[in-house]
Coordinates of C-alpha atoms in Angstrom, one line a residue:
X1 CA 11.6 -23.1 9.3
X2 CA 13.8 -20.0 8.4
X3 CA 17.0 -22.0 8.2
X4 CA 15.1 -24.7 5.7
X5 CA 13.5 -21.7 3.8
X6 CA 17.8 -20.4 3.5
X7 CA 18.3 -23.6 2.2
X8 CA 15.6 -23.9 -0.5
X9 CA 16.7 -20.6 -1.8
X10 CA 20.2 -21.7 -2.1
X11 CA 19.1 -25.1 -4.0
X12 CA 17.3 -22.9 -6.3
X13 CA 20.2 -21.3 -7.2
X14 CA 22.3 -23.8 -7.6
X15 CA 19.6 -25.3 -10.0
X16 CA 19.6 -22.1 -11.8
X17 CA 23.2 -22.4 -12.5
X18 CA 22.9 -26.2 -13.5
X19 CA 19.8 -24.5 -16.7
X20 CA 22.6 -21.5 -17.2
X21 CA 23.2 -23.1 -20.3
X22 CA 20.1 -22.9 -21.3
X23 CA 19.2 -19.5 -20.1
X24 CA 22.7 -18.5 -21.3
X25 CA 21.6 -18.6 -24.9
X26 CA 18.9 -15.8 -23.8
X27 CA 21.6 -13.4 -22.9
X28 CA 22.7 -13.1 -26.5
X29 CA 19.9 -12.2 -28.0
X30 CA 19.3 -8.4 -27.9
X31 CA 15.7 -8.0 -27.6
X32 CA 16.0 -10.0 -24.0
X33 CA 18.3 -6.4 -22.6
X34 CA 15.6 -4.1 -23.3
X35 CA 13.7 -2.7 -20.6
X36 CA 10.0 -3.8 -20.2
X37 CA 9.4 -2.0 -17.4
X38 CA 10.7 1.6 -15.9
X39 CA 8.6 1.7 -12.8
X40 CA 8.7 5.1 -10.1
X41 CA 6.5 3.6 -7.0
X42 CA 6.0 5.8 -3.9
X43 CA 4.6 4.5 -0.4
X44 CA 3.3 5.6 2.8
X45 CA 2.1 4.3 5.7
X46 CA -1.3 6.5 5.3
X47 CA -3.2 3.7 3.1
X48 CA -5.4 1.7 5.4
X49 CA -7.7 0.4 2.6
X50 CA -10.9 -1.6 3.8
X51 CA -10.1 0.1 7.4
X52 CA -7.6 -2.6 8.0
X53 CA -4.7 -0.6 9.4
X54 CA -4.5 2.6 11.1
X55 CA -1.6 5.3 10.4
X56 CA 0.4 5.7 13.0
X57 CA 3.4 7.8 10.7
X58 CA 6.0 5.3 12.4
X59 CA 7.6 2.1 11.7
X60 CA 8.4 2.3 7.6
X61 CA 6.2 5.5 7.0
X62 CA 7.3 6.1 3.4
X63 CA 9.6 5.2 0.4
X64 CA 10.4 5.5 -3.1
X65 CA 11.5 3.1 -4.9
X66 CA 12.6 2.6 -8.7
X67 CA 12.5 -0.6 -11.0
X68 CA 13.8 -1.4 -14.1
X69 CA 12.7 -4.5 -15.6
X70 CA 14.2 -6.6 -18.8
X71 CA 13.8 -10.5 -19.8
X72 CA 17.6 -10.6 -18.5
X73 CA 17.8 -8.5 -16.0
X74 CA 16.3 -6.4 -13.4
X75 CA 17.5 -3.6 -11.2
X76 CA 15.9 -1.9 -8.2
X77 CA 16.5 1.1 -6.1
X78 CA 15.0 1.3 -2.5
X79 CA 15.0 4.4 -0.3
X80 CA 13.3 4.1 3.3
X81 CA 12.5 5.9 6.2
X82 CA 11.8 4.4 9.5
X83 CA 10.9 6.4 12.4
X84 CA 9.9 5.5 16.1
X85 CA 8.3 8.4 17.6
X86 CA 8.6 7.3 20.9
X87 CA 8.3 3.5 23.0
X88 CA 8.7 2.5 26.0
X89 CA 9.7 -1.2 27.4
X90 CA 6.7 -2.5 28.7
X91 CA 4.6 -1.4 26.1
X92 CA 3.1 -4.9 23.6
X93 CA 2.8 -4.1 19.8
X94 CA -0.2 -6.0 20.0
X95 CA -1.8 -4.6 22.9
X96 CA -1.3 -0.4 23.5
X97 CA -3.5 -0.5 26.7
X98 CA -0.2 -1.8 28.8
X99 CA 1.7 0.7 30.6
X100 CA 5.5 1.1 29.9
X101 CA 8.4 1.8 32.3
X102 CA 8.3 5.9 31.8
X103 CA 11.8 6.2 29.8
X104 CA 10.8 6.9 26.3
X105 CA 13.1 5.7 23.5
X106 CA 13.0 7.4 20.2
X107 CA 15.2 7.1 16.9
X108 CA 15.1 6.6 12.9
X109 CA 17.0 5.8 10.0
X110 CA 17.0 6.1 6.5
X111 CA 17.9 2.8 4.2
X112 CA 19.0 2.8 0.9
X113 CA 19.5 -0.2 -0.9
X114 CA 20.6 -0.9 -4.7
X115 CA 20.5 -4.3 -6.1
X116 CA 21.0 -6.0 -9.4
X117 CA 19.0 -9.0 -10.3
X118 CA 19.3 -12.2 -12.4
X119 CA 16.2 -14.2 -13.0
X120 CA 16.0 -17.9 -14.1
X121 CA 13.0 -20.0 -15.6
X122 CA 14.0 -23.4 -14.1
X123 CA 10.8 -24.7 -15.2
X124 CA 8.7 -23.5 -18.0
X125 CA 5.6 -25.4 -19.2
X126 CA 1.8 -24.5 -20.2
X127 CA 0.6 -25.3 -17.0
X128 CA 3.1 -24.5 -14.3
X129 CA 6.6 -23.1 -13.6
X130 CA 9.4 -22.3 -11.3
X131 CA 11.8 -19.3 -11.0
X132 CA 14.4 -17.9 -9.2
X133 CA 15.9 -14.4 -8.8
X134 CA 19.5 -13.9 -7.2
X135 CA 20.5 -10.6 -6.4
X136 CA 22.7 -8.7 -5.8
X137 CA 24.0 -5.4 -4.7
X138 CA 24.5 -2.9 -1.4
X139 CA 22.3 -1.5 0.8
X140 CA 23.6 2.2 2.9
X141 CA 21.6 2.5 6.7
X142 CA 21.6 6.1 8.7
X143 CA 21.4 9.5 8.4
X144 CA 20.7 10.9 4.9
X145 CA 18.7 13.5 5.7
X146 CA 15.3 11.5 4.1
X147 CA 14.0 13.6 7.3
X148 CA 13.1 16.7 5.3
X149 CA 10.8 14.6 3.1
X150 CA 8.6 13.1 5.8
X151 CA 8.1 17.3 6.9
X152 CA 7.9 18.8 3.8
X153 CA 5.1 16.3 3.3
X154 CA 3.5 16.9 6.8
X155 CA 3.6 21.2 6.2
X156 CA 3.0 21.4 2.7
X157 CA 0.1 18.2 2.3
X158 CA -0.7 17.4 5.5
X159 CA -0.5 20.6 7.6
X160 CA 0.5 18.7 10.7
X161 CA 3.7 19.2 13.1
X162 CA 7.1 18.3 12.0
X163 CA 8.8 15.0 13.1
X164 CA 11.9 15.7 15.1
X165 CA 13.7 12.6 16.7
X166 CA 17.4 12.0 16.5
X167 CA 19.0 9.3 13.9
X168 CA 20.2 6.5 15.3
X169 CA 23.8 7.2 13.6
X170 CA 24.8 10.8 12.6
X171 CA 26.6 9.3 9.7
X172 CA 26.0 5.9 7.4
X173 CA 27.0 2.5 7.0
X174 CA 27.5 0.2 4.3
X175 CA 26.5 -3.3 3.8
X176 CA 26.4 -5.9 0.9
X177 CA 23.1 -7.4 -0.2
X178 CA 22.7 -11.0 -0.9
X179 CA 18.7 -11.6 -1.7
X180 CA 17.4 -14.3 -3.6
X181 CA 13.3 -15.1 -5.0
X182 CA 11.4 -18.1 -6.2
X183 CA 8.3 -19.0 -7.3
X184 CA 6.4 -22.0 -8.3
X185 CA 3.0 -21.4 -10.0
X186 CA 0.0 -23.3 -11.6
X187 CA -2.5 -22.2 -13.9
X188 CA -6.2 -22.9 -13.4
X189 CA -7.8 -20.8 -16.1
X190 CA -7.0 -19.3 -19.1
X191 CA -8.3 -15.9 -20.5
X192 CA -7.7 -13.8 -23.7
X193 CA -4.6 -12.3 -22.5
X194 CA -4.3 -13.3 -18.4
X195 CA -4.3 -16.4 -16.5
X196 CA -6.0 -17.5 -13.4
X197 CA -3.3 -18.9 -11.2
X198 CA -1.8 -19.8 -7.7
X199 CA 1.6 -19.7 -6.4
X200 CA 3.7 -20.3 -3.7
X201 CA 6.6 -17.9 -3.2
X202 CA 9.7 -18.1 -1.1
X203 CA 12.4 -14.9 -0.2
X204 CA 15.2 -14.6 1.6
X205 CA 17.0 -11.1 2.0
X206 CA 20.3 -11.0 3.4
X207 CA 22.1 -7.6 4.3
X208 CA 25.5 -9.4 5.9
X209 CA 25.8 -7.6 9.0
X210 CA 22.8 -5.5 9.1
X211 CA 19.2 -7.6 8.8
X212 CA 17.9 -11.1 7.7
X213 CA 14.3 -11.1 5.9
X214 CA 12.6 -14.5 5.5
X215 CA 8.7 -14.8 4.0
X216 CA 6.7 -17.7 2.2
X217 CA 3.5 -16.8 0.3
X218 CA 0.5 -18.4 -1.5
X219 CA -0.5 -15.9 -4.3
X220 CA -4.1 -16.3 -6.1
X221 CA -5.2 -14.1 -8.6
X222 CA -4.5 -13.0 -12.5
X223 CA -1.7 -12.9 -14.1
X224 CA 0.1 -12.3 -17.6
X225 CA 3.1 -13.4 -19.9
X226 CA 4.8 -10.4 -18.1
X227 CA 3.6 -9.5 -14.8
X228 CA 0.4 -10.0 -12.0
X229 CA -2.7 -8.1 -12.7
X230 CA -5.0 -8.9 -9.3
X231 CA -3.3 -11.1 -6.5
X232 CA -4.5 -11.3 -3.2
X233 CA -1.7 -13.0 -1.0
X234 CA -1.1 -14.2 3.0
X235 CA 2.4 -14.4 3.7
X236 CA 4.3 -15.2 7.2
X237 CA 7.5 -13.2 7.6
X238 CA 10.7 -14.0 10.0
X239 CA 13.1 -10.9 10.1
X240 CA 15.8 -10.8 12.3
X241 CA 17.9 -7.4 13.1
X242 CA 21.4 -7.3 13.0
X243 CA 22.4 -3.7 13.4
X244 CA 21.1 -3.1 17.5
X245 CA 19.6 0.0 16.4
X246 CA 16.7 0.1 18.7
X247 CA 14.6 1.4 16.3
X248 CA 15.4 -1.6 13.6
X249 CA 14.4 -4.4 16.4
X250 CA 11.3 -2.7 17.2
X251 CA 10.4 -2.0 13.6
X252 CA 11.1 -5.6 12.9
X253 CA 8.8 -7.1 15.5
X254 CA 6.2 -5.5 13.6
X255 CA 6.6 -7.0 10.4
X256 CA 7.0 -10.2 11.9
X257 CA 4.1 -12.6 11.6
X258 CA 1.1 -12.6 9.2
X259 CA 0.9 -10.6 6.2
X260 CA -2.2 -10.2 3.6
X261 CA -1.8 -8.2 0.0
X262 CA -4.1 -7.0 -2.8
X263 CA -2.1 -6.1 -5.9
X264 CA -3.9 -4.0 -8.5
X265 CA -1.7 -3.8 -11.9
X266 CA -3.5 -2.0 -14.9
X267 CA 0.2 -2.1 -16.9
X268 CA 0.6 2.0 -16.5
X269 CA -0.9 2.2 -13.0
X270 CA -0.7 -0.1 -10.0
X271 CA -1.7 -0.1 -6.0
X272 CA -0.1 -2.6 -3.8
X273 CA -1.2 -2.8 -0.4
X274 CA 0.1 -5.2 2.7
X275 CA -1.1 -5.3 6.1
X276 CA -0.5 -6.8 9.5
X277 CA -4.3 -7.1 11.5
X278 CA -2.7 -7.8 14.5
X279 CA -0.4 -5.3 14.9
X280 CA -2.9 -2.6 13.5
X281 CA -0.5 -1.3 10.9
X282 CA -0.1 -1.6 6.9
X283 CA 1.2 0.0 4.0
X284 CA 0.3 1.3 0.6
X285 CA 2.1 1.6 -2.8
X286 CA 1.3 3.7 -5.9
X287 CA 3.7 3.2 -8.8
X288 CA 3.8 4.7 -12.3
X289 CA 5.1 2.6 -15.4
X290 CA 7.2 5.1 -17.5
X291 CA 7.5 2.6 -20.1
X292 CA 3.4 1.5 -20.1
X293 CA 2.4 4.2 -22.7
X294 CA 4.8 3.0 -25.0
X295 CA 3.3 -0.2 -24.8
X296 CA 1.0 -1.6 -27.8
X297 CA -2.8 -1.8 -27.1
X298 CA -4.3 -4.7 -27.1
X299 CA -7.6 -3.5 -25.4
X300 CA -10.3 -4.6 -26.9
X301 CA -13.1 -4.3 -24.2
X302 CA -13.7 -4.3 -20.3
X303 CA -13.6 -7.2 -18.4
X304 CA -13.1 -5.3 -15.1
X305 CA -12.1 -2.0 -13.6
X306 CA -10.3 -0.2 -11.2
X307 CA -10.7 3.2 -10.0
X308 CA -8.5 5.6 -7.5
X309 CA -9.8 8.7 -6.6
X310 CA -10.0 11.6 -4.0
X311 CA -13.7 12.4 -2.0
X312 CA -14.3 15.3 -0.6
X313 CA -16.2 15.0 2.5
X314 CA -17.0 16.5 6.2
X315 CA -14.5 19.4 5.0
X316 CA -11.9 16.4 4.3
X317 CA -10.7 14.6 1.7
X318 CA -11.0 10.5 1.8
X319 CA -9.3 8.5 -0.4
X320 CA -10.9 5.7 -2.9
X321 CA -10.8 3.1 -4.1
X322 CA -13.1 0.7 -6.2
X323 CA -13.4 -2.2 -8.1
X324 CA -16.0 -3.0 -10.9
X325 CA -17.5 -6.0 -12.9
X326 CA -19.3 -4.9 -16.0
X327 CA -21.9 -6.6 -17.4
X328 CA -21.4 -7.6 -20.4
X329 CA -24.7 -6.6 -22.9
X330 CA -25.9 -4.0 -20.6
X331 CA -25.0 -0.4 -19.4
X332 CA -24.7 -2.2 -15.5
X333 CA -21.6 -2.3 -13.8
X334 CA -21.4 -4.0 -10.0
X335 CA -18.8 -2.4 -7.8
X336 CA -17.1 -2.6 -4.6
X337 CA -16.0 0.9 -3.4
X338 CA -13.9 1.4 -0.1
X339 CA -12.9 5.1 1.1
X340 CA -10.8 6.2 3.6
X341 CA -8.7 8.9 5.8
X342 CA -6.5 7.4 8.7
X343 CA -4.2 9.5 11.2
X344 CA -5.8 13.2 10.4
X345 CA -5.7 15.9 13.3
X346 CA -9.0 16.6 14.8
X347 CA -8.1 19.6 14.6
X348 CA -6.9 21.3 11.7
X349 CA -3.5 23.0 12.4
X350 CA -3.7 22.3 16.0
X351 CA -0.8 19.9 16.6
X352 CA 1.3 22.5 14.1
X353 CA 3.9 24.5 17.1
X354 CA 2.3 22.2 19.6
X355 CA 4.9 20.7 22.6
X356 CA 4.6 17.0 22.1
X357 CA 6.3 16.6 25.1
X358 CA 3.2 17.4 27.2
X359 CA 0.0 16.9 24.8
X360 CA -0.6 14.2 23.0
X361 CA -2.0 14.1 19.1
X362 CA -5.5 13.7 18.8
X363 CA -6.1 11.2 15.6
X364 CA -9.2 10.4 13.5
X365 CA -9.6 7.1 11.4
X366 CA -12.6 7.1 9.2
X367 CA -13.7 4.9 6.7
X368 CA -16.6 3.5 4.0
X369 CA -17.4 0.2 2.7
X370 CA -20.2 0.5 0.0
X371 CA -21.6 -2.4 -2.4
X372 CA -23.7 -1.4 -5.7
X373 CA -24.4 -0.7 -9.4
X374 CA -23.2 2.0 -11.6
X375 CA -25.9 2.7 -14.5
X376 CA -24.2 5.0 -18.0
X377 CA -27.0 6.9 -19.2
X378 CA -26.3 5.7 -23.0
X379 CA -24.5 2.8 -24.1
X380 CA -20.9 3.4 -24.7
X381 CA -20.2 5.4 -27.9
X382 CA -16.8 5.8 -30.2
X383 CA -17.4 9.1 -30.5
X384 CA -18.5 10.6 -27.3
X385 CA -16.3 12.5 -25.3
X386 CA -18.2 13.1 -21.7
X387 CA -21.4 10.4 -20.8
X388 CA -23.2 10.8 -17.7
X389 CA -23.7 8.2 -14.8
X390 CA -25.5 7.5 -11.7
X391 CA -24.2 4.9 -9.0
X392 CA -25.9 4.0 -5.9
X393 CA -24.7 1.6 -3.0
X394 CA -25.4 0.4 0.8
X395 CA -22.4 0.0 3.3
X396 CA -21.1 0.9 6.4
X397 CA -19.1 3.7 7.8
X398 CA -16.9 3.7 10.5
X399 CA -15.6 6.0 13.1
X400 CA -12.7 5.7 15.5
X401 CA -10.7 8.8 17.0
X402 CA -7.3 8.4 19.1
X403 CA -5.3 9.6 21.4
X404 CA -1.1 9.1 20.8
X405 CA 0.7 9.6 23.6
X406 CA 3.8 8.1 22.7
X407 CA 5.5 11.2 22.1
X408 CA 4.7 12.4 25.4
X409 CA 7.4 12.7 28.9
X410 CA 4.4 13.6 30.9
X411 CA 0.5 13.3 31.6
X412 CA -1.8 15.0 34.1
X413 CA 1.6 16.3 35.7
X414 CA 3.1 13.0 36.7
X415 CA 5.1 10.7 33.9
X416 CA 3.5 9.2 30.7
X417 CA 3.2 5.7 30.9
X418 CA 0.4 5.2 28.1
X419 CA 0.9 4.5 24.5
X420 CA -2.6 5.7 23.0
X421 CA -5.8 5.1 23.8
X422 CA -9.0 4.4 20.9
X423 CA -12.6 5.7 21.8
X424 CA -14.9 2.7 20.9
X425 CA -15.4 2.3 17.5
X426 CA -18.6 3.5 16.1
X427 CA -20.3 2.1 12.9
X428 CA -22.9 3.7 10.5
X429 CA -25.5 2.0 8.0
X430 CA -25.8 3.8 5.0
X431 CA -26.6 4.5 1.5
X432 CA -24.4 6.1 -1.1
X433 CA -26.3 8.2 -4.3
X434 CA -23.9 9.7 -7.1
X435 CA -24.3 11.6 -10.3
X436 CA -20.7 11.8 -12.3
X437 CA -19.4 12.7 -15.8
X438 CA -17.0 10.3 -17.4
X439 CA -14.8 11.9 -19.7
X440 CA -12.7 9.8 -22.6
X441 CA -15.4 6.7 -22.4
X442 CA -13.6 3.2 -22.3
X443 CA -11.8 2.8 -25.7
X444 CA -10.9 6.1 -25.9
X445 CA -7.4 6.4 -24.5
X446 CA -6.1 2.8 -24.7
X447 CA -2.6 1.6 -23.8
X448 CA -1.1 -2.1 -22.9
X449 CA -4.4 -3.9 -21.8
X450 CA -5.6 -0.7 -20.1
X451 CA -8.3 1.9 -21.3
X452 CA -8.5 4.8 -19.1
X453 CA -11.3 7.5 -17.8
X454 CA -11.7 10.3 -15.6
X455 CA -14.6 11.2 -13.6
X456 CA -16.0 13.4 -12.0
X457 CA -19.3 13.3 -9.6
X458 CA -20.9 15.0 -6.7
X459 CA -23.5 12.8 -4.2
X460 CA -24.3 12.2 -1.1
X461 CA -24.0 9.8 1.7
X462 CA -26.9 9.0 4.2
X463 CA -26.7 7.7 7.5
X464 CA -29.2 6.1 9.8
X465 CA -27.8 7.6 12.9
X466 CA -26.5 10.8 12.5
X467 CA -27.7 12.2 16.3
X468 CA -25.2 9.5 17.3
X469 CA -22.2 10.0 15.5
X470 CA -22.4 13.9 16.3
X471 CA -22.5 13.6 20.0
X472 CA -19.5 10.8 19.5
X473 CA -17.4 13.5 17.4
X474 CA -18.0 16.7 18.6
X475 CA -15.9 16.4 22.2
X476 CA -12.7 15.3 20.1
X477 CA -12.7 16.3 16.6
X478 CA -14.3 19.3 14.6
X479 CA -16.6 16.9 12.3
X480 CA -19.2 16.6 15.1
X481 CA -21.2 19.9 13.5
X482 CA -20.8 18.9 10.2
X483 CA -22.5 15.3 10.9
X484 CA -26.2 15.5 9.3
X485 CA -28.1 12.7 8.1
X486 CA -27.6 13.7 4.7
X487 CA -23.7 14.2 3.9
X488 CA -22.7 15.4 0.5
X489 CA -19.8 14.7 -1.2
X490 CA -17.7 15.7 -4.4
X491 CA -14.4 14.2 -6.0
X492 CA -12.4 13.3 -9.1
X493 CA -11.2 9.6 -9.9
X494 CA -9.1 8.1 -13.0
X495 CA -10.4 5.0 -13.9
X496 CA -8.4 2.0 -15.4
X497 CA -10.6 -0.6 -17.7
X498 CA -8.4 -3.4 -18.4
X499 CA -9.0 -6.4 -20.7
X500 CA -7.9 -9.3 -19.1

């Protein structure tokens, strides 16, 4: 399957050269050279939206990325950090309850890769296309410091221990990049300004000497003239490392496999998010479009919303993230609203000076699920500045809290053959009540096919069994006290309206 996936790539671009007279013409005409897009994307290995992953801070555990997008052209910049805190052979990605060998192997790199790309419209028509996207460019693998990122992050944000394992190389090496994408798409549906539309997509990413990347995926969702909107994906991946950095092979087995995505794209703002069920990992993008507020509005009115936010709650702060439908002709919007924190200490500032060596890092993985309507106060108004709203929701919460040991040499005084362990997931029924402000109502600040709000709101969350959940957190974590049937809550959110 890999090798005939190679091959497809390589016939679509030898059909792209065989239309190059065609798109040839396109690369004289100026307006096709100037950037669309100037994106700035960061990512970390912390998301774990809808609970689906847990963050372990190894494998990829953050990047930064840069894209520059024209009609002609594109050009990316990638910069990576991989880390493995610690494995031992023995031990299954899929299954942590299997003892290892008691030699822990630890390493990391940093990758950057640069690469120019070319796309092609092979096909073009009302209904359907086909594209493909050589690239081109060089990619740099070791040590380039990205170290002091991941522990400025940890002491400054986080207030957790600093990572320190050895690179896998003290210096770097280069590599050319050969990478190629194609896409065939159909459209079902069309809207005002979007599409309704599936797609298959094939990549294959080649850094000669260093790693092969193969993945097909079916894409459903929204899309654009320019760019997706809402996609949910499932991909299957086939990576192969080149380099026998230990830390690459093991890195790549977990990416291997089954892959599922939600892409959020509000033309200024997007979330991305891909995750691996089975191995218990996944991994979150934010990205800001410099070039999206330049953008013309089209905006006209909501046909859905987004929301990203922070919650303050149990002396923590969860993320959030939401989804709504309005309805159109009435001051009712339905939402889906999912809220999160993944790999926090039980202990503040414990772990901070503490000898890995011999104790292990004692993790909590919380998380919300809620379903409901959002009632405004007073139908929408040009000239308001702040209207008033009240949400309520029923969901679930869960709570998990773990034990890593895969930093450890030894446990209990003899050596440390155990990866982690997970206390037995515990789930809540509840309801969620909220009174918020939202300044700049819809219309207000518009840009692209995007209006944007801010809110803030204060609430509560109640639980049907809090006697439960405080005797299952107060051995391991400091939450157990603050556990009441009754939890309040405050936070902040920008919300994106976007006209589809």
């Amino acid at each position: 399957m890999k090798k005939i996936l190679t091959y497809v790539l390589l016939l679509l671009a030898v059909c792209s050269t065989a239309f190059a007279e065609t798109q040839f013409k396109d690369y004289f005409k100026p307006e096709n050279w100037i950037p669309q897009t100037a994106q700035i994307t960061l990512g970390n290995d912390k998301w774990a939206i809808g609970g689906l992953s847990y963050n372990w801070d190894d494998q990829l555990s953050y990047s930064e990325r840069l894209y520059v997008r024209a009609p002609s052209w594109s050009f990316t910049v990638d910069w990576m950090g991989i880390t493995n805190r610690g494995w031992q052979n023995g031990w299954d990605i899929k299954d942590y309850s299997k003892l290892g060998d008691g030699n822990r192997i630890q390493g990391r790199y940093d990758e950057l890769q640069v690469y120019l790309g070319l796309p092609t419209d092979i096909i073009d028509e009302d209904r359907y296309w086909l594209w493909a996207s050589p690239e081109f460019g060089f990619s740099l693998a070791g040590n380039q410091n990205h170290v002091w990122i991941q522990n400025l992050s940890h002491i400054v944000i986080n207030k957790v221990a600093e990572v320190h394992i050895p690179y896998e190389i003290e210096g770097n090496i280069i590599n050319p990049i050969i990478r190629g994408d194609a896409e065939f798409g159909f459209i079902f549906k069309d809207y005002n300004q979007s599409f309704l539309f599936t797609a298959i997509r094939a990549s294959h990413y080649e850094t000669i000497g260093f790693s092969r990347q193969n993945k097909l995926t079916a894409v459903f969702g929204i899309t654009n003239e320019y760019e997706d909107v809402l996609t949910f994906s499932a991909g299957y991946a086939w990576n192969k490392p080149l380099s026998g950095w230990f830390t690459q092979d093991l890195y790549y087995q977990y990416i291997n496999g089954w892959t599922y995505s939600i892409l959020v794209n509000t033309g200024v703002f997007s979330i991305g998010y891909t995750t691996l069920p089975s191995k218990d990992i996944g991994y979150g993008t934010l990205s800001l479009d410099l070039l999206g507020f330049t953008k013309k509005s089209s905006w006209k009115e909501s046909d859905i919303n987004y929301a990203i936010g922070l919650v303050f709650q149990l002396n923590n702060t969860f993320y959030c993230n939401e989804i709504g439908i309005p309805l159109k002709g009435t001051r009712w919007d339905l939402y889906i609203s999912d809220r999160f924190f993944s790999g926090d200490p039980s202990f503040k500032g414990w772990e901070i000076g503490l000898d890995h060596d011999k104790f292990p890092r004692y993790k909590r993985s919380y998380g919300g699920l809620f379903f409901g309507g959002k009632i405004n106060f007073e139908l929408k108004k040009e000239d308001a500045i702040v209207l008033p709203y009240a949400k309520t929701g029923i969901g679930v919460m869960k709570w998990e809290v773990r034990t890593i040991r895969n930093m450890q040499t030894e446990h209990n005084g003899e050596v440390n053959l155990i990866h982690s362990t997970t206390s037995k997931t515990l789930y809540s029924i509840g309801s969620d009540f909220e009174l918020g402000l939202t300044f700049f109502p819809e219309g207000t600040l518009t840009t692209s096919n995007t209006s944007f709000q801010l809110n803030l709101f204060a609430g509560m969350t109640a639980i049907f069994n809090p006697n439960k959940v405080t005797k299952y957190l107060e051995e391991e974590t400091e939450d157990g006290v603050r556990i009441s049937r009754f939890i309040p809550r405050w936070g902040v959110s920008i919300e994106m309206d976007f006209d589809i």
